[in-house]
Coordinates of C-alpha atoms and ligand atoms in Angstrom, one line a residue:
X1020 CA -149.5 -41.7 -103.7
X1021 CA -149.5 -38.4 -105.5
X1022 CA -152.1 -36.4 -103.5
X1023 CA -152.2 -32.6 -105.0
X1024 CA -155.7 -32.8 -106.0
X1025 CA -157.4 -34.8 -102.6
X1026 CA -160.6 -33.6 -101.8
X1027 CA -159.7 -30.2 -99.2
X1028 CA -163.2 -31.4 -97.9
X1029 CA -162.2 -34.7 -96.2
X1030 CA -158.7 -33.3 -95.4
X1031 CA -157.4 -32.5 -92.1
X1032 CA -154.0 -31.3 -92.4
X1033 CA -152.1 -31.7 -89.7
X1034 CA -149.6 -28.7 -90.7
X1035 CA -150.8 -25.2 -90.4
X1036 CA -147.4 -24.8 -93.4
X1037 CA -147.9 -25.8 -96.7
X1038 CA -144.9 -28.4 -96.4
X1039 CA -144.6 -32.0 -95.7
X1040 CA -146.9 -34.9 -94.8
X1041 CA -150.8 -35.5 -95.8
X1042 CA -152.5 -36.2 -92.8
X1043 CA -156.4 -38.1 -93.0
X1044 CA -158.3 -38.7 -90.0
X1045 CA -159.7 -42.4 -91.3
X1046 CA -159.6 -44.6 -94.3
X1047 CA -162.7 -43.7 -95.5
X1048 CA -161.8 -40.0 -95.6
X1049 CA -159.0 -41.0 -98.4
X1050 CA -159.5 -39.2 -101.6
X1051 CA -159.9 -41.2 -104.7
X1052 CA -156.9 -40.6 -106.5
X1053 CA -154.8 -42.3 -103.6
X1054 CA -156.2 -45.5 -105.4
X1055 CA -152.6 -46.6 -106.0
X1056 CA -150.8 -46.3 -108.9
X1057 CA -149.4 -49.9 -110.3
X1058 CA -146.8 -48.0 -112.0
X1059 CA -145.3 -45.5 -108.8
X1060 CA -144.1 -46.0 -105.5
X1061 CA -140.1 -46.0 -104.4
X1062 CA -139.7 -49.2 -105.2
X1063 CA -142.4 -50.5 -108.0
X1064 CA -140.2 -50.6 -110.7
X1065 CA -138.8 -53.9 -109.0
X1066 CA -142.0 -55.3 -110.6
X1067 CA -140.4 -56.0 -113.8
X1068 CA -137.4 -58.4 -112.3
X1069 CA -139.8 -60.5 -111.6
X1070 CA -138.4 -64.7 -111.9
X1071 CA -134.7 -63.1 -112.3
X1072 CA -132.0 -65.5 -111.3
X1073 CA -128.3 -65.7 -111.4
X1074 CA -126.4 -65.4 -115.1
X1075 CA -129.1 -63.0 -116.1
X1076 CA -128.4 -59.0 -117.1
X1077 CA -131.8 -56.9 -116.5
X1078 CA -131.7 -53.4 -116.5
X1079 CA -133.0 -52.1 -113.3
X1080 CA -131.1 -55.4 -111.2
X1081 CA -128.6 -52.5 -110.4
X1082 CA -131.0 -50.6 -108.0
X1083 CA -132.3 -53.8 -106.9
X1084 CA -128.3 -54.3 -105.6
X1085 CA -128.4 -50.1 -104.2
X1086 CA -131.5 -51.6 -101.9
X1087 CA -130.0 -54.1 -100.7
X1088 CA -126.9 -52.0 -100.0
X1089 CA -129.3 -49.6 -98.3
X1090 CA -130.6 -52.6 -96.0
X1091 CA -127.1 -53.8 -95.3
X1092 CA -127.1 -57.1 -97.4
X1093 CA -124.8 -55.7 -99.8
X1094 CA -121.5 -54.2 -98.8
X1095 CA -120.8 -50.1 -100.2
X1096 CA -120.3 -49.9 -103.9
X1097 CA -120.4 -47.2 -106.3
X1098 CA -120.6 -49.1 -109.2
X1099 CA -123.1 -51.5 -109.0
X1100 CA -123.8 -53.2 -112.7
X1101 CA -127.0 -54.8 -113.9
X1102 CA -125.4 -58.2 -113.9
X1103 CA -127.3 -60.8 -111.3
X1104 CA -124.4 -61.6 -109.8
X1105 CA -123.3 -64.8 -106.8
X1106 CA -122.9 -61.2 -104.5
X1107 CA -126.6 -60.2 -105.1
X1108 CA -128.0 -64.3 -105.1
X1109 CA -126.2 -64.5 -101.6
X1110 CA -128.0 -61.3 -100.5
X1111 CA -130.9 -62.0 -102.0
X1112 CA -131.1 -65.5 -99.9
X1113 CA -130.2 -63.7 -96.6
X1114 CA -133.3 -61.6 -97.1
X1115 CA -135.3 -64.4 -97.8
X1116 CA -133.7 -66.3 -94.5
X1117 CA -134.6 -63.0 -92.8
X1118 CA -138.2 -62.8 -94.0
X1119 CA -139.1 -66.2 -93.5
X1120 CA -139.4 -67.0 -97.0
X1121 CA -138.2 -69.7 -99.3
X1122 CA -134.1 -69.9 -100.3
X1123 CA -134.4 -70.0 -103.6
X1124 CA -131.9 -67.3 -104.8
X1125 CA -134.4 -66.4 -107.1
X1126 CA -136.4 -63.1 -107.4
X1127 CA -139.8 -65.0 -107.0
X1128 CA -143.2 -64.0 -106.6
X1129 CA -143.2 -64.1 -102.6
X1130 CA -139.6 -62.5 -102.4
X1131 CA -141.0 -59.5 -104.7
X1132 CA -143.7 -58.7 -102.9
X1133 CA -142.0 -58.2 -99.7
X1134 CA -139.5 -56.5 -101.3
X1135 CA -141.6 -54.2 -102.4
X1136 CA -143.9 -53.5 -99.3
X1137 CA -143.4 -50.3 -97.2
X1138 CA -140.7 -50.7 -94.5
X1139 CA -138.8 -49.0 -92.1
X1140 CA -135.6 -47.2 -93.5
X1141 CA -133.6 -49.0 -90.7
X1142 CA -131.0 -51.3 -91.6
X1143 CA -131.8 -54.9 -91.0
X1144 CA -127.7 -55.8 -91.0
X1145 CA -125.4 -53.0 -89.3
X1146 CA -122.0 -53.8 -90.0
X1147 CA -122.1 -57.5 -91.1
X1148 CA -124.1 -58.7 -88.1
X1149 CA -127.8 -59.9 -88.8
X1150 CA -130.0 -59.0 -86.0
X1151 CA -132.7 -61.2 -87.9
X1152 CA -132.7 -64.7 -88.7
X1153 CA -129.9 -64.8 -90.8
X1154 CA -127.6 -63.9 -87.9
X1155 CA -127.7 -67.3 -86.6
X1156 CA -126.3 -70.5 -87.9
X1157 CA -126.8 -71.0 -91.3
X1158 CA -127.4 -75.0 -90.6
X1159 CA -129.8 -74.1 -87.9
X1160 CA -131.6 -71.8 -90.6
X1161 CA -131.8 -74.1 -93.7
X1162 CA -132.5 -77.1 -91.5
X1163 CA -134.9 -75.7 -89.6
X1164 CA -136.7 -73.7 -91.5
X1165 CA -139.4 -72.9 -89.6
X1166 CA -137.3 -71.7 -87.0
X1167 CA -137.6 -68.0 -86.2
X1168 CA -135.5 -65.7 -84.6
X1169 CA -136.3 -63.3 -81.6
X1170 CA -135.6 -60.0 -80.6
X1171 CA -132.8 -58.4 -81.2
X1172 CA -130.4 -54.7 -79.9
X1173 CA -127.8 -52.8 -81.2
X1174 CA -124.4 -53.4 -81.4
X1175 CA -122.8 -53.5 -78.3
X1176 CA -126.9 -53.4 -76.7
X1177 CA -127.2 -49.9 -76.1
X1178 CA -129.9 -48.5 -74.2
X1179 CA -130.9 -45.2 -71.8
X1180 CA -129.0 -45.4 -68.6
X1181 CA -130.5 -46.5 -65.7
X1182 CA -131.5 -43.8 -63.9
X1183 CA -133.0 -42.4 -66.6
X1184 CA -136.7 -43.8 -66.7
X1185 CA -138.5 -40.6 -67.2
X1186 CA -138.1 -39.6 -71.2
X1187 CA -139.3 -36.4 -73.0
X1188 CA -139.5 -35.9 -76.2
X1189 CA -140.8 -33.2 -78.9
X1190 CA -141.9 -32.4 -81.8
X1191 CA -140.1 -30.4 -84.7
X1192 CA -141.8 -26.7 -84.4
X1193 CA -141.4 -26.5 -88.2
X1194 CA -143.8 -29.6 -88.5
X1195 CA -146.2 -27.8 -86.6
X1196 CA -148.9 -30.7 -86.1
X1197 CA -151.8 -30.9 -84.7
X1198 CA -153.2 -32.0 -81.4
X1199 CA -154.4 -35.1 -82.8
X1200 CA -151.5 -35.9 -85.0
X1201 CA -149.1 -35.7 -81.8
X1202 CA -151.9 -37.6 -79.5
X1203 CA -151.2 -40.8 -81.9
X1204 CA -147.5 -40.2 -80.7
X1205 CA -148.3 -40.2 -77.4
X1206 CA -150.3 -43.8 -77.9
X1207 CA -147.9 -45.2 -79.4
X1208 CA -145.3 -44.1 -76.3
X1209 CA -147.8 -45.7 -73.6
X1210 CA -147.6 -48.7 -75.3
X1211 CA -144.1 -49.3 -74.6
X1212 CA -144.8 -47.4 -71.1
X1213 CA -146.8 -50.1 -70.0
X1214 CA -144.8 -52.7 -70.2
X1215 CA -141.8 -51.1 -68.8
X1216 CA -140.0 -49.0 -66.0
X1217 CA -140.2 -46.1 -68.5
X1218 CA -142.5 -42.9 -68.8
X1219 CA -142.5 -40.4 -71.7
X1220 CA -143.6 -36.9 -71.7
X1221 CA -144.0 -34.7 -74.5
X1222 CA -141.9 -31.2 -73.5
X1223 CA -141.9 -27.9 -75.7
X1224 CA -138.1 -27.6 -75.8
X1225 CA -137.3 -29.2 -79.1
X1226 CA -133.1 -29.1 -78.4
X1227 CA -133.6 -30.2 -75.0
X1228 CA -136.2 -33.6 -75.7
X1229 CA -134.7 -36.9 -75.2
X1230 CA -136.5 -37.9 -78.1
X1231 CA -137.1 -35.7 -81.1
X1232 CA -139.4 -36.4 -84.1
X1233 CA -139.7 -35.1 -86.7
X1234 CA -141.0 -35.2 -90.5
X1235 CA -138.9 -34.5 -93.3
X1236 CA -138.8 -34.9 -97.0
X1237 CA -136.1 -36.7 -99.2
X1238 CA -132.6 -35.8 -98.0
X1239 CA -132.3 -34.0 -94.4
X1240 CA -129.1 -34.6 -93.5
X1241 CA -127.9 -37.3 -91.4
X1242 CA -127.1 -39.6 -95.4
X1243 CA -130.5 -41.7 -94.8
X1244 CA -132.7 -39.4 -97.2
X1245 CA -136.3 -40.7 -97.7
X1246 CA -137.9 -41.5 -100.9
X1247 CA -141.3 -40.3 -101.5
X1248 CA -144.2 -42.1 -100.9
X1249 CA -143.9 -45.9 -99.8
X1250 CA -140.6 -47.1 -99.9
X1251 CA -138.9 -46.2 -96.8
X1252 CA -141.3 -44.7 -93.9
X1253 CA -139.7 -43.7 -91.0
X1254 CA -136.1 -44.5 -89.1
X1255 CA -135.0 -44.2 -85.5
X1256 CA -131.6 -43.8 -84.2
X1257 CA -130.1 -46.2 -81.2
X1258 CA -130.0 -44.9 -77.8
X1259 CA -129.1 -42.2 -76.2
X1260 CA -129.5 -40.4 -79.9
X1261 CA -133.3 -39.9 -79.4
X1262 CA -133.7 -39.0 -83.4
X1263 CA -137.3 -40.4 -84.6
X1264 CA -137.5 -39.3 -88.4
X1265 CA -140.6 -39.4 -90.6
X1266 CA -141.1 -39.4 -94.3
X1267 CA -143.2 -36.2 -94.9
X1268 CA -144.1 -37.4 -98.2
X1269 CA -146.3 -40.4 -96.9
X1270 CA -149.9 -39.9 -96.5
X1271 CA -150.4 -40.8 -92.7
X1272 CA -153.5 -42.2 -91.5
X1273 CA -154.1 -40.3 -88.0
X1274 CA -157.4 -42.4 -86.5
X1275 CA -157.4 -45.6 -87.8
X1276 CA -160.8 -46.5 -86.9
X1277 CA -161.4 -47.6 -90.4
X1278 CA -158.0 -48.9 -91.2
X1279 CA -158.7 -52.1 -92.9
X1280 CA -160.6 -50.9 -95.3
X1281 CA -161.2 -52.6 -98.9
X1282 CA -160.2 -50.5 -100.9
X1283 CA -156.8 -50.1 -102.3
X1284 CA -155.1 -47.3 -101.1
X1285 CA -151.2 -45.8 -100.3
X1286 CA -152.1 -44.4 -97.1
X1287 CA -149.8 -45.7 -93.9
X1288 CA -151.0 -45.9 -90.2
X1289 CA -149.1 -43.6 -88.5
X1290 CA -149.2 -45.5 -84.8
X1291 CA -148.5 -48.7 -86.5
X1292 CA -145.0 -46.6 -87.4
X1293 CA -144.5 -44.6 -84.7
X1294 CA -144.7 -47.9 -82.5
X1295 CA -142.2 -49.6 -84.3
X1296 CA -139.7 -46.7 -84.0
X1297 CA -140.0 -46.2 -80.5
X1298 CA -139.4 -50.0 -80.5
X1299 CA -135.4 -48.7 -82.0
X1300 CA -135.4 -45.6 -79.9
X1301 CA -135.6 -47.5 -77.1
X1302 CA -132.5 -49.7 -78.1
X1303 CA -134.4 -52.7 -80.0
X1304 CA -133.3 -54.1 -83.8
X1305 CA -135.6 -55.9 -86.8
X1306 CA -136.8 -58.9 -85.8
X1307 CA -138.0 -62.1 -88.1
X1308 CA -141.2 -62.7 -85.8
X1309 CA -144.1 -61.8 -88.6
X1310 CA -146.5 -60.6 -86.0
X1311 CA -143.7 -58.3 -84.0
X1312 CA -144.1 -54.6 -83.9
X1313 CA -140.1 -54.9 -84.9
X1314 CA -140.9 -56.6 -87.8
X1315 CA -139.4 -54.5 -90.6
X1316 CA -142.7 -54.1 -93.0
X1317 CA -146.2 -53.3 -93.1
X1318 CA -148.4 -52.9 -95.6
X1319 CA -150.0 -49.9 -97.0
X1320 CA -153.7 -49.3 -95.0
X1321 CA -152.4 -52.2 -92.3
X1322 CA -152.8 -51.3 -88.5
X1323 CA -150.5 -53.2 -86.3
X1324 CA -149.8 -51.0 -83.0
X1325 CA -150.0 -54.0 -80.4
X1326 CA -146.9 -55.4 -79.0
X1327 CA -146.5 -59.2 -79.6
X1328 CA -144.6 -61.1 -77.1
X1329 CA -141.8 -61.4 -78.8
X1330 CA -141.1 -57.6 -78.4
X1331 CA -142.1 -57.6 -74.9
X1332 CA -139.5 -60.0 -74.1
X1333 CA -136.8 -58.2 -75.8
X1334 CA -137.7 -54.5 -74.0
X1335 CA -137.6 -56.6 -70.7
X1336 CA -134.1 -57.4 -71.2
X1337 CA -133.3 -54.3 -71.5
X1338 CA -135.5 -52.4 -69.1
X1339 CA -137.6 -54.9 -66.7
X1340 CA -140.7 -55.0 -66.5
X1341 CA -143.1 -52.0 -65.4
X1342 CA -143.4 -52.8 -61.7
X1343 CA -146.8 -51.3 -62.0
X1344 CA -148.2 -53.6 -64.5
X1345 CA -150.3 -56.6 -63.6
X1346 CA -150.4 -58.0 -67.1
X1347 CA -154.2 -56.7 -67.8
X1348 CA -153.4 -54.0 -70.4
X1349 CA -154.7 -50.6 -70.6
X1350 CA -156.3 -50.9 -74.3
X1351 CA -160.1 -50.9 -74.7
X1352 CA -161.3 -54.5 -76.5
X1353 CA -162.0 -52.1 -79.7
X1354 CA -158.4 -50.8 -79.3
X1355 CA -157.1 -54.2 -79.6
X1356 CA -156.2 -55.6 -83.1
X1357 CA -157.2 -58.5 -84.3
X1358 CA -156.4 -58.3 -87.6
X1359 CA -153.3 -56.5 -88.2
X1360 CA -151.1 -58.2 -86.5
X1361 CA -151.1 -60.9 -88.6
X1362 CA -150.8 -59.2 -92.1
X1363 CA -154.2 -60.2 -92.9
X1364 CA -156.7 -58.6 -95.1
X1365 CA -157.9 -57.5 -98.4
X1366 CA -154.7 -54.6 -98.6
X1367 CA -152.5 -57.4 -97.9
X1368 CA -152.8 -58.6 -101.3
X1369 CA -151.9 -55.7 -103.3
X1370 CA -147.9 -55.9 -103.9
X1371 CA -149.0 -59.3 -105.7
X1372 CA -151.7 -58.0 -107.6
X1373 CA -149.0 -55.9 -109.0
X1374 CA -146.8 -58.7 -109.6
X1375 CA -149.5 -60.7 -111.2
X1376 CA -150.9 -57.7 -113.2
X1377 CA -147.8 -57.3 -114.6
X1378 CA -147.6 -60.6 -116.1
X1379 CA -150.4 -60.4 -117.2
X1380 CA -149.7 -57.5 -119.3
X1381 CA -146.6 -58.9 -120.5
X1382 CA -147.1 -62.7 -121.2
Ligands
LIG2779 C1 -164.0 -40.4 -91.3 O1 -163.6 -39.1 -91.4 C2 -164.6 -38.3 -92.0 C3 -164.0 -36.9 -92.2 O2 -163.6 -36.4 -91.0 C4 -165.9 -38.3 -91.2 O3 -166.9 -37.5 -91.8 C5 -166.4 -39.7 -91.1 O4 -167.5 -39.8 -90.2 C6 -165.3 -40.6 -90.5 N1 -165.7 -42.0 -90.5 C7 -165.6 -42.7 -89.4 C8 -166.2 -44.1 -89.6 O5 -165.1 -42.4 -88.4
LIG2780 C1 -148.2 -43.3 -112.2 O1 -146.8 -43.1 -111.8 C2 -146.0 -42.8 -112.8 C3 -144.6 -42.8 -112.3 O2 -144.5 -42.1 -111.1 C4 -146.4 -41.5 -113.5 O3 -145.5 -41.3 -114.6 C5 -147.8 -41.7 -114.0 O4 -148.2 -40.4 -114.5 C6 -148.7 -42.1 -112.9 N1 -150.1 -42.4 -113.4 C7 -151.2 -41.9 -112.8 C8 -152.5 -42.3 -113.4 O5 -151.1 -41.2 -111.8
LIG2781 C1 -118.6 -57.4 -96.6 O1 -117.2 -57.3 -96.6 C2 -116.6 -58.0 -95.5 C3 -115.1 -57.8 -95.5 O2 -114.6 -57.6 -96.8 C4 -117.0 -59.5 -95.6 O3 -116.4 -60.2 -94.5 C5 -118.5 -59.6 -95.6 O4 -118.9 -61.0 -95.7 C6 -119.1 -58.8 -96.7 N1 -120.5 -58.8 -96.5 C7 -121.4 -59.1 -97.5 C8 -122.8 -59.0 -97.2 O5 -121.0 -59.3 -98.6
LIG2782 C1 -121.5 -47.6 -96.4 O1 -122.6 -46.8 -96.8 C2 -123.3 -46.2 -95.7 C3 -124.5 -45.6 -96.2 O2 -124.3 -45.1 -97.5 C4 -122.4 -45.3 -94.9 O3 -123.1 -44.8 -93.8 C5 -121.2 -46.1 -94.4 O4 -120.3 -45.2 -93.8 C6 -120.5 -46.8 -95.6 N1 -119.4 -47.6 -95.1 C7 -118.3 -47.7 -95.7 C8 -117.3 -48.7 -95.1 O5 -118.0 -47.1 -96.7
LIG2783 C1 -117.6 -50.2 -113.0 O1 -117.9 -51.6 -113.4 C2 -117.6 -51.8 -114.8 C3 -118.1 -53.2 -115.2 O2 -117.7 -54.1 -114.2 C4 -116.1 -51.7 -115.0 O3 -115.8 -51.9 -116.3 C5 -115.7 -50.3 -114.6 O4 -114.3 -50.1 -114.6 C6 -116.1 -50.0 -113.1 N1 -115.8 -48.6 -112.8 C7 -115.3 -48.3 -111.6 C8 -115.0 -46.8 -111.4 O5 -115.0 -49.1 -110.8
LIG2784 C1 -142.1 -72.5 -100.1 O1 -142.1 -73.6 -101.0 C2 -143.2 -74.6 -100.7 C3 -143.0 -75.7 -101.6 O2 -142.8 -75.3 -102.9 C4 -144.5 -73.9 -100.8 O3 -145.5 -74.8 -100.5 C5 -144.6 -72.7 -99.9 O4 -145.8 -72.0 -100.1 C6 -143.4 -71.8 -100.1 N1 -143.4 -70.7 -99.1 C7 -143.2 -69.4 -99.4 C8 -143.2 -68.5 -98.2 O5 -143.1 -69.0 -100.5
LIG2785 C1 -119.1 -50.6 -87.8 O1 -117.8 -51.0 -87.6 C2 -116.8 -49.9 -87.7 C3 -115.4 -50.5 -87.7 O2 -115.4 -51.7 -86.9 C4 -117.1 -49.0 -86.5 O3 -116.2 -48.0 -86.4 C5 -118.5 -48.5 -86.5 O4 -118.8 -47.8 -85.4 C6 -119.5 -49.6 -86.6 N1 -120.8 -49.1 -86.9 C7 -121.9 -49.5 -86.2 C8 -123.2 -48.8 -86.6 O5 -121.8 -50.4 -85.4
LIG2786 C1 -154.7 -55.1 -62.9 O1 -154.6 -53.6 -62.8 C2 -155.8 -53.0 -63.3 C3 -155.5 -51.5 -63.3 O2 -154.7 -51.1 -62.3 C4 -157.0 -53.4 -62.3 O3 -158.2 -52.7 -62.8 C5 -157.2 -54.9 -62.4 O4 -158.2 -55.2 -61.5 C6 -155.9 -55.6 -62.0 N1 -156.1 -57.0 -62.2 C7 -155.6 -57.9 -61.4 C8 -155.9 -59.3 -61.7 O5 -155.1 -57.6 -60.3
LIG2787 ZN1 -137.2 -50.6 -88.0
LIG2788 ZN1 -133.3 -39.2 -90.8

């Protein structure tokens, strides 16, 4: 994660300013010390809570509470203690309702790892209201448990007025990227394009852009500062706000042609994220569907850029259909994934070689 001394060889930075984002045209162009670091990332020190349950006091189970705030499990505290409390054992079992994963109330080995793996820094319960599978019934949910919930919007379903099919959207001059840097963006737009009523074109005029992305480091001023690298990567705002913001300290993976490779590495597709954010822009929330592009995590080095049914249903409520489309889509066979979409892969596996090299150390 900490890249000052990559190889200026196999870089290709997509700033011409020496701010921001590292930018790396494959996997295999990553430099050796983004082998990641067992002991870094936003949210590693999690690691250590590992098997915590309710009665317990663990230092550290009070940022565990501040992400779960963050996420909107936990209502607003300032003064959250290290105490596992009934508040953070009911939070901790929406989560796992949400991601599919046992109830236990207990910060297992499963639970960990996903709480630890890189996600969007959107909210997956906005105001109370679960737009995941914790929002329905809780009898249907713990019953059921292999039931899954769908797509989700907004509060109130926001979305770009009807008239309004033709979107533009810019990029940040500070930023400053590169040609190939913003052709990932525009990828990532004809995606959604295809599928709907809805065309996107990239314009100069930064203030005037429907859409506006941009990347940023740490705090940047609308109270959803990012985190460094990992952690949170990326949040969108709902429609008609048309803010897309990046973490500039991730390292970003422009052409993924290589993206599943074996080694271990901290570096995030940057399609796979711009996808899912123009999934929000557009007016769609988190779903529990594991093989969604609204599907709140990925996985360091995963690619997963193909719309799954699931969020082609839910744009179609909002927009139609693109009147144009026959179903065939546009994407070359090598364009299509086969892998990442279902969380597959050697990289999949390294949130539990942390947990399990951890305990290893320690017991
Ligand atoms: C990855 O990028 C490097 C640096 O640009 C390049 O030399 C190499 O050929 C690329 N590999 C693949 C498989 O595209
Ligand atoms: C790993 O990360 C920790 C915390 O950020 C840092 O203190 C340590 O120096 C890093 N180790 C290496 C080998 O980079
Ligand atoms: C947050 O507070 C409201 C009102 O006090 C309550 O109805 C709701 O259940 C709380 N949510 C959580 C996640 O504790
Ligand atoms: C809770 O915290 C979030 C983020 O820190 C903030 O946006 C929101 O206004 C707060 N809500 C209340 C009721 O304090
Ligand atoms: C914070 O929590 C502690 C322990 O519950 C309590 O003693 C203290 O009064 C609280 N402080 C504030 C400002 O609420
Ligand atoms: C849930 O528990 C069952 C039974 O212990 C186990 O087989 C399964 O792998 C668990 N699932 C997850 C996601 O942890
Ligand atoms: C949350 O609820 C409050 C009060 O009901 C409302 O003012 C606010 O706009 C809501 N926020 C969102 C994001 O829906
Ligand atoms: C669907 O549309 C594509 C591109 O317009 C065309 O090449 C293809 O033949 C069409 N397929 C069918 C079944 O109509
Ligand atoms: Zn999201
Ligand atoms: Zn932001």
């Amino acid at each position: 994660m900490n890249v000052q001394a990559f190889i200026a060889l196999f870089l290709i930075s997509i700033f011409t300013t020496p701010t921001s984002a590292h930018f790396f045209p494959n996997m295999s162009s990553l430099p050796p010390n983004l082998i990641p670091n067992t002991t870094a990332g936003a949210w590693a020190s999690f690691v250590k809570l590992l098997g915590c349950h309710t009665g317990q006091q663990v230092d550290g189970i009070a940022k565990l509470k501040q992400y779960f705030q963050y996420f909107g499990y936990i209502n607003n505290s300032t003064n959250f203690t290290d105490d596992f409390d009934n508040v953070l054992e009911s939070a901790l079992r929406t989560y796992q309702r949400n991601f599919n994963l046992n109830t236990t109330g207990v910060l297992d080995g499963p639970t960990l790892k996903k709480l630890i793996s890189p996600r969007c820094g959107n909210a997956d319960i906005i105001n109370g209201t679960s737009s995941m599978n914790s929002g329905k019934s809780p009898s249907a949910s713990s019953i059921h448990l292999h039931t899954v919930s769908h797509f989700s919007f907004f509060a109130g379903k926001p979305r770009w007025p009807e008239r309004k099919t033709d979107l533009t959207y810019a990029f940040s001059p500070e930023n400053q990227l590169s040609d190939s840097a913003k052709s990932v963006f525009s990828r990532a737009f004809e995606r959604w394009s295809e599928v709907t009523p809805l065309t996107f074109t990239e314009t100069a005029s930064f203030s005037a852009a429907d859409i506006r992305i941009g990347f940023f480091s740490g705090d940047h001023g609308d109270g959803e500062p990012f985190d460094g690298p990992l952690g949170t990567l990326a949040h969108a705002f709902s429609p008609p706000s048309g803010r897309f913001h990046l973490d500039g300290d991730e390292n970003w993976v422009v052409d993924a042609n290589l993206i599943n490779s074996p080694s271990l590495v901290s570096a995030v597709d940057l399609e796979s994220v711009a996808v899912h954010e123009i999934g929000h822009l557009l007016g769609l929330g988190h779903s529990s569907v594991e093989e969604s592009i609204m599907y709140p995590t990925i996985t360091a080095g995963q690619r997963k850029v193909e719309l799954a049914n699931d969020d082609v249903e839910g744009i179609h409520v909002l927009y139609g259909s693109n009147p144009n489309f026959n179903g065939t889509s546009s994407s070359t066979p090598a364009e299509r994934d086969t892998n990442g979409a279902h969380f597959v892969g050697p990289l999949m596996d390294l949130s539990l070689l942390l947990v399990f090299g951890f305990v290893l150390m320690f017991f």
